[in-house]
CSV table of C-alpha atoms in Angstrom, one decimal:
chain,number,residue,atom,x,y,z
A,1473,MET,CA,2.1,-8.2,-5.4
A,1474,LYS,CA,-0.6,-8.9,-7.9
A,1475,TYR,CA,-1.9,-6.5,-10.5
A,1476,PHE,CA,-5.4,-6.8,-11.6
A,1477,GLU,CA,-5.9,-5.2,-14.9
A,1478,ARG,CA,-9.9,-5.1,-15.2
A,1479,GLU,CA,-10.1,-3.4,-11.7
A,1480,ARG,CA,-7.2,-1.4,-12.5
A,1481,LEU,CA,-6.1,-2.6,-8.8
A,1482,VAL,CA,-2.5,-2.9,-7.3
A,1483,PHE,CA,-2.6,-5.5,-4.4
A,1484,THR,CA,0.4,-5.7,-1.9
A,1485,GLN,CA,0.4,-8.2,0.8
A,1486,TYR,CA,2.9,-8.5,3.7
A,1487,HIS,CA,3.8,-11.6,6.2
A,1488,GLY,CA,6.0,-11.1,9.0
A,1489,PHE,CA,8.8,-9.0,9.3
A,1490,THR,CA,10.0,-7.6,5.9
A,1491,PRO,CA,13.7,-7.3,5.4
A,1492,SER,CA,14.8,-3.8,4.1
A,1493,GLU,CA,16.0,-5.4,0.7
A,1494,GLU,CA,12.5,-6.9,0.2
A,1495,LEU,CA,10.4,-4.3,1.3
A,1496,ARG,CA,12.6,-1.8,-1.1
A,1497,ARG,CA,12.1,-4.2,-4.2
A,1498,ILE,CA,8.2,-4.3,-3.5
A,1499,LEU,CA,8.0,-0.7,-3.6
A,1500,ALA,CA,10.3,-0.3,-6.9
A,1501,ALA,CA,7.9,-2.9,-8.2
A,1502,VAL,CA,5.0,-0.7,-7.4
A,1503,LEU,CA,6.8,2.1,-9.2
A,1504,ASP,CA,7.2,0.2,-12.0
A,1505,LEU,CA,3.7,-0.8,-12.5
A,1506,VAL,CA,2.3,2.6,-11.4
A,1507,SER,CA,4.6,4.1,-14.1
A,1508,THR,CA,3.8,1.4,-17.2
A,1509,LYS,CA,0.0,0.7,-16.2
A,1510,GLU,CA,-3.4,2.2,-15.8
A,1511,VAL,CA,-3.6,1.9,-11.8
A,1512,GLU,CA,-6.4,3.8,-10.3
A,1513,LEU,CA,-6.7,1.5,-6.7
A,1514,GLY,CA,-4.7,0.6,-4.5
A,1515,LEU,CA,-4.9,-2.4,-1.9
A,1516,GLY,CA,-2.4,-3.0,0.6
A,1517,ASP,CA,-2.6,-5.9,3.2
A,1518,SER,CA,-0.6,-5.2,6.2
A,1519,ARG,CA,-2.2,-7.4,8.6
A,1520,ASN,CA,0.8,-9.9,9.4
A,1521,MET,CA,3.4,-7.4,8.5
A,1522,LYS,CA,5.7,-6.9,11.6
A,1523,VAL,CA,7.4,-3.4,12.5
A,1524,ILE,CA,8.8,-1.3,9.9
A,1525,ARG,CA,12.4,-0.2,10.5
A,1526,PRO,CA,12.9,3.5,11.1
A,1527,ALA,CA,15.5,3.5,8.0
A,1528,ASP,CA,12.8,2.1,5.8
A,1529,GLN,CA,10.4,4.7,7.2
A,1530,GLU,CA,12.6,7.4,6.2
A,1531,TYR,CA,13.1,5.7,2.9
A,1532,ILE,CA,9.1,5.8,2.3
A,1533,ASN,CA,9.0,9.4,3.3
A,1534,THR,CA,11.5,11.1,1.6
A,1535,VAL,CA,12.3,8.8,-1.6
A,1536,TRP,CA,9.7,6.0,-2.5
A,1537,PHE,CA,6.4,8.2,-1.7
A,1538,PRO,CA,7.5,11.7,-3.6
A,1539,GLU,CA,8.3,9.0,-6.7
A,1540,PHE,CA,5.1,7.2,-6.5
A,1541,LEU,CA,3.1,10.4,-6.4
A,1542,ARG,CA,4.8,12.1,-9.4
A,1543,LEU,CA,3.9,8.4,-11.1
A,1544,SER,CA,0.8,7.3,-10.0
A,1545,LYS,CA,-2.9,8.1,-11.0
A,1546,ILE,CA,-4.3,6.3,-7.9
A,1547,ARG,CA,-7.5,7.5,-7.2
A,1548,LYS,CA,-8.4,5.5,-4.2
A,1549,SER,CA,-6.3,3.6,-1.8
A,1550,ALA,CA,-7.2,1.0,1.2
A,1551,SER,CA,-5.0,-0.5,3.7
A,1552,ILE,CA,-5.4,-3.1,6.2
A,1553,GLU,CA,-4.1,-2.4,9.5
A,1554,SER,CA,-1.5,-5.0,11.1
A,1555,THR,CA,-2.1,-6.4,14.0
A,1556,ASP,CA,1.2,-5.6,15.1
A,1557,VAL,CA,1.2,-2.9,17.5
A,1558,PHE,CA,4.8,-1.7,16.5
A,1559,ASN,CA,3.9,-1.8,12.6
A,1560,ARG,CA,0.5,0.3,13.6
A,1561,MET,CA,2.8,2.8,15.3
A,1562,ALA,CA,5.3,3.0,12.2
A,1563,THR,CA,2.5,3.2,9.7
A,1564,LYS,CA,0.9,6.2,11.9
A,1565,ASN,CA,4.6,7.8,12.0
A,1566,ILE,CA,4.6,7.4,8.1
A,1567,LEU,CA,1.2,9.0,7.9
A,1568,GLN,CA,1.8,11.9,9.8
A,1569,THR,CA,4.9,12.8,7.6
A,1570,ILE,CA,3.0,12.0,4.1
A,1571,GLY,CA,-0.6,12.6,4.9
A,1572,ASP,CA,-0.9,16.3,4.0
A,1573,ARG,CA,0.6,15.5,0.7
A,1574,ILE,CA,-2.1,12.6,-0.2
A,1575,PRO,CA,-4.1,13.6,-3.1
A,1576,PHE,CA,-6.4,10.6,-3.3
A,1577,GLU,CA,-8.9,9.0,-0.8
A,1578,PHE,CA,-7.1,7.1,1.7
A,1579,GLN,CA,-8.9,4.6,4.2
A,1580,TYR,CA,-7.6,2.1,6.9
A,1581,PHE,CA,-9.8,-1.2,7.5
A,1582,ASP,CA,-9.8,-4.2,9.7
A,1583,SER,CA,-11.1,-6.9,7.1
A,1584,LEU,CA,-10.1,-7.3,3.5
A,1585,LYS,CA,-13.9,-7.9,2.5
A,1586,GLU,CA,-14.4,-4.0,3.8
A,1587,ALA,CA,-11.4,-2.5,1.8
A,1588,CYS,CA,-12.8,-4.3,-1.4
A,1589,HIS,CA,-16.4,-3.0,-0.7
A,1590,TRP,CA,-15.0,0.5,-0.3
A,1591,LEU,CA,-13.0,0.6,-3.2
A,1592,GLY,CA,-15.8,-1.3,-5.2
A,1593,VAL,CA,-13.9,-4.5,-6.2
A,1594,ASP,CA,-14.8,-8.0,-5.3
A,1595,PRO,CA,-13.0,-9.6,-2.6
A,1596,ALA,CA,-13.0,-13.0,-5.0
A,1597,ILE,CA,-10.8,-11.5,-7.5
A,1598,LEU,CA,-7.8,-12.0,-4.9
A,1599,SER,CA,-7.7,-15.3,-4.9
A,1600,GLN,CA,-6.9,-15.4,-8.3
């Protein structure tokens, strides 16, 4: 996870299968960040992420997301979809549960460049 202060952007990137402990550590770090910094934009790169376990989907839906909504001032969030079909199904499952509660603009993209353009940030910053 990275935070870009000037852009007020939090960026998360996942690779392969993410064990529950690691996923929850990343999610906790995001909560900490949105509660202590001025975060307005979110960007998640899940292109190389594998399936999200059902227990983790439940955790995201019932514990993490309500807390994220309470703490954050996100106004736009973009996600790069995984190439893994099982991850896509898990993500769609999560969105079916929380979709109506998302109070900010949210969009899926196939590329980092498209997502950055939609968010209004230069993709080159992600290499810093």
